[in-house]
Amino acid sequence: PNVNLKHLDLSFNAFDALPICKEFGNMSQLKFLGLSTTHLEKSTVLPIAHLNISKVLLVLGEHYGDKEDPEGLQNFNTESLHIVFPTSKEFNFILDVSVRTVANLELSNIKCVLEDNECSYFLNILAKLQTNPKLSSLTLNNIETTWNSFIRILQLVWHTTVRYFSISNVKLQGQLDFRDFDYSGTSLKALSVHQVVSDVFNFPQRDIYEIF
């Protein structure tokens, strides 16, 4: 490959494994890298672990999650990481997204609507973000969940190091029963929520006002 490349985008392709070979390690000028895979392993990232890449886009295929390595992201060395999860699956992944070098994290396609799950897998992933003091910006795109889980997501991020939190394209269902939001101890400077659709038409506004 051309070692002078600064932008390489292989995302949104049907790769079973990460399309990374040892020659990628020679791309010292690389600033953007787009990748796709249905099977992510920590060891496959080793050839580029020494590169300081400004932004990595990782698209996980529709069959991702059948055999998952929770540490699959930990060899990436990047300041900005965007992960696109499968669109049609309930979120039951255990991938650790708290990469130590990442200051800007973006997660797309979060679907957790099963009541017995209560979005626990995604909440567990967010909880691990507290281990990364460098993280300052978090963006969530394309979320489908319940009102209660949505507020739990807000509450959890509230107590991380995140300063800028943006949420867009949200579809909410069910009633809101969550109460006693804890506003103490936050680093947040800006919170933006865009394009929210609720499937509940009879919704007491006071329930929202009690949170916000």
XYZ file of C-alpha atoms in Angstrom:
212
model
C 0.000 0.000 0.000
C 0.941 3.649 -0.477
C 2.748 4.638 2.736
C 1.932 8.325 2.152
C -1.822 7.835 2.377
C -3.570 10.159 4.812
C -7.157 8.934 4.255
C -8.113 5.287 3.769
C -11.773 4.264 3.918
C -12.676 0.570 3.739
C -15.862 0.914 5.784
C -19.308 -0.459 4.848
C -17.845 -3.483 3.081
C -18.737 -7.113 3.784
C -15.453 -8.156 5.398
C -15.498 -11.089 7.802
C -12.208 -9.992 9.381
C -10.501 -6.628 9.670
C -8.776 -5.794 6.350
C -5.456 -5.018 8.051
C -2.088 -6.475 7.061
C 1.416 -5.788 8.399
C 2.114 -3.315 5.563
C -0.498 -0.993 7.061
C 1.997 -0.339 9.829
C 4.128 1.661 7.378
C 1.401 4.286 6.839
C 2.858 6.837 9.232
C 0.923 9.714 7.585
C -2.492 8.085 8.022
C -5.025 10.395 9.713
C -8.348 8.689 8.890
C -9.007 4.968 8.703
C -12.381 3.394 7.909
C -12.809 -0.328 8.538
C -15.492 -3.031 8.412
C -15.694 -6.443 10.022
C -18.075 -9.041 11.408
C -15.381 -10.561 13.625
C -13.187 -8.261 15.716
C -10.130 -9.496 17.596
C -7.621 -7.451 19.567
C -4.648 -9.166 17.912
C -5.711 -8.177 14.383
C -5.181 -4.493 15.223
C -1.548 -5.012 16.293
C -0.024 -4.047 12.888
C -1.331 -0.470 13.326
C -1.217 -0.190 17.119
C 1.838 2.104 16.955
C 0.207 4.552 14.516
C -1.359 7.723 15.884
C -4.501 7.920 13.718
C -6.686 10.999 14.201
C -9.995 9.223 13.509
C -11.087 5.614 13.126
C -14.480 4.584 11.741
C -15.370 0.974 12.480
C -18.490 -0.582 10.954
C -19.551 -3.877 12.521
C -21.392 -6.175 10.113
C -24.844 -7.636 10.667
C -23.385 -10.946 11.881
C -21.140 -9.292 14.443
C -21.521 -10.574 17.997
C -21.705 -14.306 17.326
C -18.182 -14.667 18.739
C -17.134 -11.457 20.431
C -13.787 -10.317 21.839
C -14.554 -7.675 24.516
C -10.994 -6.306 24.189
C -11.166 -6.008 20.406
C -10.735 -2.210 20.371
C -7.947 -1.859 22.893
C -5.040 -1.807 20.396
C -6.431 1.158 18.460
C -4.429 4.350 18.966
C -6.779 7.156 17.974
C -8.243 10.344 19.388
C -11.641 9.966 17.682
C -13.482 6.659 17.371
C -16.820 6.067 15.645
C -18.370 2.607 15.974
C -21.381 1.622 13.880
C -23.169 -1.372 15.397
C -25.454 -3.726 13.407
C -28.774 -2.100 12.586
C -31.166 -5.005 13.090
C -29.916 -6.567 16.333
C -30.954 -6.012 19.906
C -27.937 -4.514 21.682
C -26.441 -7.432 23.597
C -22.784 -6.741 22.890
C -19.956 -6.739 25.436
C -17.384 -4.778 23.436
C -15.340 -2.457 25.671
C -15.401 0.972 23.977
C -13.372 2.744 26.688
C -10.183 3.008 24.617
C -7.609 4.931 26.670
C -6.504 7.295 23.862
C -10.008 8.294 22.735
C -11.227 11.813 23.539
C -14.159 11.808 21.091
C -16.402 8.745 20.944
C -19.364 8.230 18.627
C -21.683 5.201 18.773
C -24.377 4.505 16.181
C -27.296 2.044 16.045
C -28.292 1.360 19.650
C -31.384 -0.830 19.862
C -32.484 -2.049 23.296
C -36.230 -2.320 23.660
C -36.715 -5.627 25.492
C -38.135 -4.900 28.946
C -36.382 -7.840 30.615
C -33.053 -6.556 29.277
C -33.543 -2.927 30.391
C -30.682 -1.913 28.103
C -28.265 -3.542 30.559
C -25.622 -4.428 27.958
C -25.378 -0.883 26.657
C -25.464 0.607 30.150
C -22.594 -1.680 31.168
C -20.592 -0.435 28.200
C -21.264 3.188 29.126
C -20.302 2.525 32.745
C -16.800 1.554 31.630
C -16.316 5.012 30.120
C -15.624 6.224 33.656
C -12.236 4.488 33.400
C -11.125 6.846 30.605
C -10.379 10.306 32.056
C -9.425 11.582 28.592
C -12.920 11.179 27.128
C -14.562 14.594 26.694
C -17.097 14.188 23.871
C -19.746 11.480 23.403
C -22.204 11.222 20.516
C -25.011 8.657 20.232
C -26.872 8.217 16.931
C -29.901 6.150 15.937
C -31.216 4.990 19.297
C -34.313 2.873 19.824
C -35.128 2.191 23.449
C -37.600 2.822 26.278
C -38.086 6.099 28.108
C -36.716 4.597 31.325
C -33.578 3.284 29.627
C -33.064 6.616 27.877
C -33.078 8.475 31.198
C -30.740 5.861 32.690
C -28.334 6.531 29.820
C -28.424 10.254 30.610
C -27.905 9.578 34.310
C -24.935 7.314 33.709
C -23.149 9.697 31.333
C -23.876 12.544 33.756
C -21.279 11.145 36.155
C -18.471 10.521 33.647
C -15.744 12.883 32.414
C -17.793 13.673 29.288
C -18.158 17.433 28.747
C -20.064 17.429 25.451
C -22.901 14.940 25.013
C -24.966 14.808 21.824
C -27.864 12.449 21.039
C -29.678 12.338 17.702
C -32.385 10.332 15.951
C -34.052 8.781 18.989
C -37.153 6.564 19.030
C -38.672 6.040 22.476
C -41.417 3.735 23.687
C -43.185 2.906 26.933
C -43.967 5.069 29.939
C -41.507 7.020 32.061
C -41.209 5.714 35.623
C -37.644 6.856 36.348
C -37.398 9.386 39.177
C -34.824 11.027 41.460
C -32.328 12.112 38.825
C -28.997 12.890 40.518
C -27.645 16.193 39.166
C -24.530 16.305 41.347
C -20.940 15.711 40.298
C -21.075 16.239 36.534
C -18.473 17.451 34.039
C -21.079 18.207 31.368
C -20.914 21.618 29.724
C -23.305 20.946 26.838
C -26.128 18.453 26.247
C -28.007 18.325 22.946
C -30.853 15.986 22.010
C -32.210 16.067 18.442
C -34.928 14.295 16.441
C -36.804 12.506 19.209
C -39.929 10.480 18.422
C -42.113 8.932 21.128
C -44.712 6.235 20.443
C -46.652 7.314 23.552
C -49.182 9.989 22.600
C -50.691 10.573 26.049
C -47.642 11.662 27.988
C -47.733 13.894 31.110
C -45.294 16.739 30.488
C -44.530 16.988 34.191
C -42.707 13.645 33.931
C -40.192 15.288 31.608
C -40.000 18.524 33.570
C -39.103 16.576 36.701
C -36.008 15.293 34.895
C -35.011 18.357 32.887
